[in-house]
mmCIF file of C-alpha atoms and ligand atoms in Angstrom:
data_model
loop_
_atom_site.group_PDB
_atom_site.id
_atom_site.type_symbol
_atom_site.label_atom_id
_atom_site.label_comp_id
_atom_site.label_asym_id
_atom_site.label_seq_id
_atom_site.Cartn_x
_atom_site.Cartn_y
_atom_site.Cartn_z
ATOM 1 C CA MET J 12 8.194 -26.035 -4.075
ATOM 2 C CA LYS J 13 10.175 -22.534 -5.194
ATOM 3 C CA THR J 14 8.286 -19.255 -3.844
ATOM 4 C CA ILE J 15 9.397 -15.968 -4.282
ATOM 5 C CA GLN J 16 8.531 -12.386 -2.869
ATOM 6 C CA ILE J 17 7.129 -9.968 -5.459
ATOM 7 C CA ALA J 18 7.390 -6.369 -4.644
ATOM 8 C CA ILE J 19 5.018 -3.619 -6.545
ATOM 9 C CA ASP J 20 5.606 0.066 -6.172
ATOM 10 C CA GLY J 21 3.980 2.964 -7.339
ATOM 11 C CA PRO J 22 2.128 5.833 -6.485
ATOM 12 C CA ALA J 23 -1.189 6.406 -5.551
ATOM 13 C CA SER J 24 -3.974 4.548 -6.867
ATOM 14 C CA SER J 25 -1.408 2.593 -9.877
ATOM 15 C CA GLY J 26 -3.415 -0.150 -9.586
ATOM 16 C CA LYS J 27 -1.031 -2.043 -7.575
ATOM 17 C CA SER J 28 -3.388 -3.838 -4.908
ATOM 18 C CA THR J 29 -6.114 -4.537 -6.996
ATOM 19 C CA VAL J 30 -3.311 -6.595 -9.262
ATOM 20 C CA ALA J 31 -1.345 -7.610 -6.145
ATOM 21 C CA LYS J 32 -4.403 -9.414 -4.772
ATOM 22 C CA ILE J 33 -5.061 -11.117 -8.149
ATOM 23 C CA ILE J 34 -1.391 -12.202 -8.455
ATOM 24 C CA ALA J 35 -2.060 -13.539 -5.206
ATOM 25 C CA LYS J 36 -4.216 -15.675 -5.572
ATOM 26 C CA ASP J 37 -3.084 -17.184 -8.270
ATOM 27 C CA PHE J 38 -0.089 -18.172 -6.811
ATOM 28 C CA GLY J 39 -1.309 -19.123 -3.197
ATOM 29 C CA TYR J 40 1.096 -16.197 -1.967
ATOM 30 C CA THR J 41 0.408 -14.245 1.056
ATOM 31 C CA TYR J 42 -1.082 -10.531 -0.357
ATOM 32 C CA LEU J 43 0.412 -7.792 2.706
ATOM 33 C CA ASP J 44 -1.145 -4.293 1.692
ATOM 34 C CA THR J 45 1.138 -2.328 3.407
ATOM 35 C CA GLY J 46 -0.662 1.403 2.951
ATOM 36 C CA ALA J 47 -3.579 -0.552 5.035
ATOM 37 C CA MET J 48 -0.680 -0.437 7.682
ATOM 38 C CA TYR J 49 -0.397 3.465 7.062
ATOM 39 C CA ARG J 50 -3.251 4.142 7.432
ATOM 40 C CA ALA J 51 -3.818 1.862 10.423
ATOM 41 C CA ALA J 52 -1.104 3.988 12.380
ATOM 42 C CA THR J 53 -2.768 7.334 11.010
ATOM 43 C CA TYR J 54 -6.391 6.161 11.788
ATOM 44 C CA MET J 55 -5.180 5.766 15.574
ATOM 45 C CA ALA J 56 -2.875 8.441 15.486
ATOM 46 C CA LEU J 57 -6.151 10.863 14.198
ATOM 47 C CA LYS J 58 -8.129 9.252 16.808
ATOM 48 C CA ASN J 59 -6.144 10.022 19.315
ATOM 49 C CA GLN J 60 -5.411 13.685 18.233
ATOM 50 C CA ILE J 61 -1.874 12.889 17.770
ATOM 51 C CA SER J 62 -0.362 15.119 15.728
ATOM 52 C CA PRO J 63 2.392 13.761 13.643
ATOM 53 C CA GLU J 64 5.133 16.181 15.478
ATOM 54 C CA GLU J 65 4.569 14.768 18.528
ATOM 55 C CA PRO J 66 4.282 10.462 17.648
ATOM 56 C CA SER J 67 5.985 9.271 20.370
ATOM 57 C CA GLN J 68 2.393 8.335 21.716
ATOM 58 C CA LEU J 69 1.287 7.310 18.878
ATOM 59 C CA LEU J 70 4.350 4.370 19.015
ATOM 60 C CA GLU J 71 3.089 3.494 22.088
ATOM 61 C CA LEU J 72 -0.802 2.424 20.858
ATOM 62 C CA LEU J 73 1.003 1.037 17.759
ATOM 63 C CA GLU J 74 2.687 -1.398 20.594
ATOM 64 C CA GLN J 75 -0.367 -1.343 22.243
ATOM 65 C CA TYR J 76 -2.770 -2.332 20.228
ATOM 66 C CA PRO J 77 -0.550 -3.669 17.041
ATOM 67 C CA ILE J 78 -1.936 -3.732 13.477
ATOM 68 C CA SER J 79 -2.876 -7.137 12.641
ATOM 69 C CA PHE J 80 -4.245 -8.837 8.968
ATOM 70 C CA GLY J 81 -8.056 -10.789 8.960
ATOM 71 C CA ARG J 82 -9.858 -12.683 6.740
ATOM 72 C CA SER J 83 -13.782 -12.098 5.760
ATOM 73 C CA GLU J 84 -15.728 -14.501 5.007
ATOM 74 C CA ASN J 85 -16.366 -13.636 1.302
ATOM 75 C CA GLY J 86 -12.505 -13.853 1.432
ATOM 76 C CA GLU J 87 -11.751 -9.794 1.904
ATOM 77 C CA GLN J 88 -8.868 -9.344 3.946
ATOM 78 C CA LEU J 89 -9.329 -7.001 6.785
ATOM 79 C CA VAL J 90 -7.286 -4.675 8.793
ATOM 80 C CA PHE J 91 -6.902 -4.639 12.477
ATOM 81 C CA VAL J 92 -6.116 -2.598 15.350
ATOM 82 C CA GLY J 93 -6.003 -3.829 18.071
ATOM 83 C CA ASP J 94 -9.063 -5.862 17.864
ATOM 84 C CA VAL J 95 -11.051 -3.452 16.093
ATOM 85 C CA ASP J 96 -11.549 -4.311 12.625
ATOM 86 C CA VAL J 97 -10.772 -0.322 10.460
ATOM 87 C CA THR J 98 -10.695 -1.935 7.621
ATOM 88 C CA ASN J 99 -13.736 0.640 6.488
ATOM 89 C CA PRO J 100 -12.570 3.456 7.962
ATOM 90 C CA ILE J 101 -8.435 3.768 7.478
ATOM 91 C CA ARG J 102 -10.204 4.337 3.578
ATOM 92 C CA GLU J 103 -11.947 7.821 4.556
ATOM 93 C CA ASN J 104 -10.418 11.481 3.150
ATOM 94 C CA GLU J 105 -9.501 12.102 6.441
ATOM 95 C CA VAL J 106 -7.187 9.178 6.713
ATOM 96 C CA THR J 107 -6.399 9.617 3.594
ATOM 97 C CA ASN J 108 -5.587 13.320 3.150
ATOM 98 C CA ALA J 109 -3.587 12.609 6.679
ATOM 99 C CA VAL J 110 -1.664 9.317 6.124
ATOM 100 C CA SER J 111 1.594 11.411 3.940
ATOM 101 C CA ALA J 112 2.591 13.088 7.410
ATOM 102 C CA PHE J 113 2.605 9.873 9.465
ATOM 103 C CA ALA J 114 4.295 7.892 6.954
ATOM 104 C CA ALA J 115 6.949 10.191 6.702
ATOM 105 C CA ILE J 116 7.860 9.668 10.701
ATOM 106 C CA PRO J 117 11.107 7.346 10.871
ATOM 107 C CA ALA J 118 10.186 5.722 13.860
ATOM 108 C CA VAL J 119 6.489 4.954 13.209
ATOM 109 C CA ARG J 120 7.780 3.648 9.675
ATOM 110 C CA GLU J 121 10.735 1.294 11.501
ATOM 111 C CA LYS J 122 7.781 -0.298 13.213
ATOM 112 C CA LEU J 123 6.258 -0.734 10.065
ATOM 113 C CA VAL J 124 8.795 -2.525 8.383
ATOM 114 C CA ALA J 125 9.619 -4.918 10.769
ATOM 115 C CA LEU J 126 6.401 -5.984 10.988
ATOM 116 C CA GLN J 127 6.376 -6.185 6.662
ATOM 117 C CA GLN J 128 9.461 -8.222 7.130
ATOM 118 C CA GLU J 129 7.948 -10.477 9.979
ATOM 119 C CA ILE J 130 4.981 -10.737 7.706
ATOM 120 C CA ALA J 131 7.363 -11.680 4.312
ATOM 121 C CA GLN J 132 8.945 -14.181 6.586
ATOM 122 C CA GLN J 133 6.584 -16.759 5.791
ATOM 123 C CA GLY J 134 7.144 -18.022 2.563
ATOM 124 C CA GLY J 135 5.802 -16.470 -0.858
ATOM 125 C CA ILE J 136 3.986 -12.876 -0.864
ATOM 126 C CA VAL J 137 2.901 -10.170 -3.314
ATOM 127 C CA MET J 138 3.708 -6.785 -1.550
ATOM 128 C CA ASP J 139 2.559 -3.233 -2.236
ATOM 129 C CA GLY J 140 3.641 -0.042 -0.996
ATOM 130 C CA ARG J 141 5.807 2.940 -2.122
ATOM 131 C CA ASP J 142 9.258 1.102 -0.359
ATOM 132 C CA ILE J 143 9.106 -2.519 -0.636
ATOM 133 C CA GLY J 144 11.844 -2.553 -3.392
ATOM 134 C CA THR J 145 13.899 -0.038 -1.719
ATOM 135 C CA VAL J 146 13.796 -0.793 1.674
ATOM 136 C CA VAL J 147 11.258 -3.939 2.727
ATOM 137 C CA LEU J 148 12.485 -6.855 0.319
ATOM 138 C CA PRO J 149 15.794 -5.674 -0.831
ATOM 139 C CA ASP J 150 16.517 -8.717 -2.170
ATOM 140 C CA ALA J 151 13.087 -9.626 -3.149
ATOM 141 C CA GLU J 152 13.436 -11.947 -6.646
ATOM 142 C CA LEU J 153 10.605 -9.505 -9.103
ATOM 143 C CA LYS J 154 10.166 -5.572 -8.309
ATOM 144 C CA ILE J 155 7.805 -3.565 -10.055
ATOM 145 C CA PHE J 156 7.179 -0.172 -10.596
ATOM 146 C CA LEU J 157 3.430 0.565 -11.860
ATOM 147 C CA VAL J 158 3.272 4.650 -12.665
ATOM 148 C CA ALA J 159 -0.508 5.352 -14.514
ATOM 149 C CA SER J 160 -1.307 9.465 -15.306
ATOM 150 C CA VAL J 161 -2.589 11.660 -12.305
ATOM 151 C CA ASP J 162 -5.984 11.806 -15.020
ATOM 152 C CA GLU J 163 -6.675 7.683 -15.074
ATOM 153 C CA ARG J 164 -5.407 7.489 -11.368
ATOM 154 C CA ALA J 165 -8.118 10.039 -10.681
ATOM 155 C CA GLU J 166 -10.975 8.484 -12.374
ATOM 156 C CA ARG J 167 -9.558 5.096 -9.976
ATOM 157 C CA ARG J 168 -10.376 6.294 -7.209
ATOM 158 C CA TYR J 169 -13.540 8.483 -8.004
ATOM 159 C CA LYS J 170 -14.896 4.786 -8.929
ATOM 160 C CA GLU J 171 -13.494 2.965 -5.821
ATOM 161 C CA ASN J 172 -14.646 6.113 -3.914
ATOM 162 C CA LEU J 173 -18.409 5.779 -4.947
ATOM 163 C CA GLU J 174 -18.419 2.709 -4.919
ATOM 164 C CA ARG J 175 -17.140 2.376 -1.422
ATOM 165 C CA GLY J 176 -20.166 5.193 -0.797
ATOM 166 C CA ILE J 177 -17.861 8.079 -0.346
ATOM 167 C CA SER J 178 -18.492 11.077 -1.645
ATOM 168 C CA ALA J 179 -16.329 12.202 -4.449
ATOM 169 C CA ASP J 180 -14.603 15.285 -6.397
ATOM 170 C CA LEU J 181 -13.169 14.284 -9.529
ATOM 171 C CA GLU J 182 -11.077 17.407 -9.674
ATOM 172 C CA VAL J 183 -10.031 17.409 -6.022
ATOM 173 C CA LEU J 184 -9.043 13.303 -6.449
ATOM 174 C CA LYS J 185 -6.918 15.279 -9.129
ATOM 175 C CA LYS J 186 -5.545 17.471 -6.575
ATOM 176 C CA GLU J 187 -5.241 15.382 -4.024
ATOM 177 C CA ILE J 188 -3.431 12.792 -5.861
ATOM 178 C CA ALA J 189 -0.561 15.188 -7.161
ATOM 179 C CA ASP J 190 0.122 15.916 -3.147
ATOM 180 C CA ARG J 191 0.325 12.504 -1.426
ATOM 181 C CA ASP J 192 2.806 11.684 -5.016
ATOM 182 C CA TYR J 193 4.675 15.107 -4.181
ATOM 183 C CA LYS J 194 4.657 14.663 -0.667
ATOM 184 C CA ASP J 195 5.091 10.818 -0.939
ATOM 185 C CA SER J 196 8.503 11.813 -3.391
ATOM 186 C CA HIS J 197 10.071 14.120 -1.593
ATOM 187 C CA ARG J 198 10.421 12.577 2.058
ATOM 188 C CA SER J 199 13.312 12.319 3.609
ATOM 189 C CA VAL J 200 12.838 8.292 4.771
ATOM 190 C CA SER J 201 12.497 5.714 2.152
ATOM 191 C CA PRO J 202 10.757 7.978 -0.304
ATOM 192 C CA LEU J 203 9.032 6.915 -3.255
ATOM 193 C CA ARG J 204 11.490 5.827 -6.341
ATOM 194 C CA PRO J 205 11.024 2.304 -8.251
ATOM 195 C CA ALA J 206 14.845 -0.342 -6.898
ATOM 196 C CA ASP J 207 17.313 0.072 -9.096
ATOM 197 C CA ASP J 208 16.554 -3.571 -9.866
ATOM 198 C CA SER J 209 12.901 -3.181 -10.999
ATOM 199 C CA ILE J 210 10.654 -3.080 -13.881
ATOM 200 C CA THR J 211 8.745 0.226 -14.454
ATOM 201 C CA PHE J 212 5.259 -0.382 -15.951
ATOM 202 C CA ASP J 213 2.825 1.793 -16.983
ATOM 203 C CA THR J 214 -0.970 1.703 -16.646
ATOM 204 C CA THR J 215 -1.926 4.034 -18.300
ATOM 205 C CA GLY J 216 -4.959 2.169 -20.826
ATOM 206 C CA VAL J 217 -4.077 -0.829 -19.641
ATOM 207 C CA SER J 218 -6.168 -3.296 -18.323
ATOM 208 C CA ILE J 219 -6.021 -4.923 -14.415
ATOM 209 C CA SER J 220 -5.458 -8.385 -17.080
ATOM 210 C CA ASP J 221 -2.925 -7.083 -18.744
ATOM 211 C CA VAL J 222 -1.079 -5.868 -15.717
ATOM 212 C CA VAL J 223 -1.480 -9.223 -14.197
ATOM 213 C CA ALA J 224 -0.571 -11.446 -17.433
ATOM 214 C CA PHE J 225 2.761 -8.809 -17.725
ATOM 215 C CA ILE J 226 3.523 -8.646 -14.363
ATOM 216 C CA GLU J 227 2.717 -12.902 -13.328
ATOM 217 C CA GLU J 228 4.747 -14.107 -17.210
ATOM 218 C CA LYS J 229 8.010 -12.276 -14.752
ATOM 219 C CA ALA J 230 7.431 -14.239 -12.063
ATOM 220 C CA LYS J 231 6.297 -17.800 -13.643
ATOM 221 C CA LYS J 232 9.885 -17.243 -15.377
ATOM 222 C CA ILE J 233 11.973 -16.639 -12.468
ATOM 223 C CA LEU J 234 10.483 -19.561 -11.242
ATOM 224 C CA ASP J 235 10.941 -22.227 -13.915
ATOM 225 C CA LYS J 236 14.994 -20.809 -14.004
HETATM 226 O O1 LIG U 30 -1.528 2.522 -0.930
HETATM 227 P P1 LIG U 30 -2.248 3.810 0.213
HETATM 228 O O2 LIG U 30 -2.909 4.865 -0.792
HETATM 229 O O3 LIG U 30 -3.245 3.210 0.640
HETATM 230 O O4 LIG U 30 -1.296 3.822 1.064
HETATM 231 C C1 LIG U 30 -1.407 5.467 1.927
HETATM 232 C C2 LIG U 30 -0.465 6.091 2.177
HETATM 233 O O5 LIG U 30 0.792 5.437 2.713
HETATM 234 C C3 LIG U 30 0.823 6.870 1.433
HETATM 235 O O6 LIG U 30 0.232 8.213 0.955
HETATM 236 C C4 LIG U 30 1.612 6.040 1.835
HETATM 237 C C5 LIG U 30 2.075 5.265 2.593
HETATM 238 N N1 LIG U 30 2.689 3.966 2.415
HETATM 239 C C6 LIG U 30 4.542 4.542 2.647
HETATM 240 O O7 LIG U 30 5.267 5.187 3.056
HETATM 241 N N2 LIG U 30 4.828 3.442 2.487
HETATM 242 C C7 LIG U 30 3.960 2.212 1.822
HETATM 243 N N3 LIG U 30 5.445 1.074 2.337
HETATM 244 C C8 LIG U 30 3.009 2.036 1.672
HETATM 245 C C9 LIG U 30 2.333 3.577 1.537
#
C-alpha cells in the first residue's frame, strides 16, 4: 500500500502534536513528536547540570542513554531516556524554558535529526516539529505549517498545563511562548520557518477536527494520485 510522509511544523502550541496524533491514528502511520526528543535531551542536561555552552558531555550521555519511544497500556506515546520513562517530567516548566537553548546546539540537532530520519524509514509517518519540512524530511509529500495567535496558543497551553496538574499563569505563558518563538526562529541552525513547498494554515479560532479534516483531505488527494 502506498504511504506518504506528512511533515507538520509550526511554533509552540500551534496544535501540531494534537492533530498529528489524530492523523497518524486515522492513517495507521507512525507518529513522531520531535519536540519530545529535544525535551528529553534537555531533561538529561538539566539533571546532570550540563550547560548549553558545554554540550560534549550531553552528547556522550545521549550515546549512553538513547532516547526512544514506547506505548502505554492505553495507547499513549511514552518517551524514554535509556530505560527511564521521562514522558511527564519533560513537560515541566523547567524543561520547557530551557529547551530552546539546547535545541540550538548543532551537534545535538545532528544526532536527533539522524534518529528522526531513521524512524521515518519504517513507512508512513506523521512527524511534527520545527524543521521537519525544511531539514528532516525535505522530500515529504505533504508539508503543513501551522500557526496561531500568541493569545490563543497561551490559552491552549494554560488548559493543557492545568489538565496535567502543572501550575500556570496565563500572562507568563504568553511571554514564554513569544520568547520561545523568537529563539526558535532566530537561531542559526535550522530555524523555525515554513518550507517553500509547505501549506501554511492559521488555526486561530479553528477547531481541532477542522484542522485534521483540512490536512487529511490534502493527504488523501496525494494518496489517490
Ligand atoms: O514542540 P515542543 O514545544 O515540544 O518543542 C520543544 C522545543 O524543541 C521547541 O522550543 C523547539 C525545539 N524543537 C526543535 O528545535 N526542532 C524540532 N524539530 C522540534 C522541537
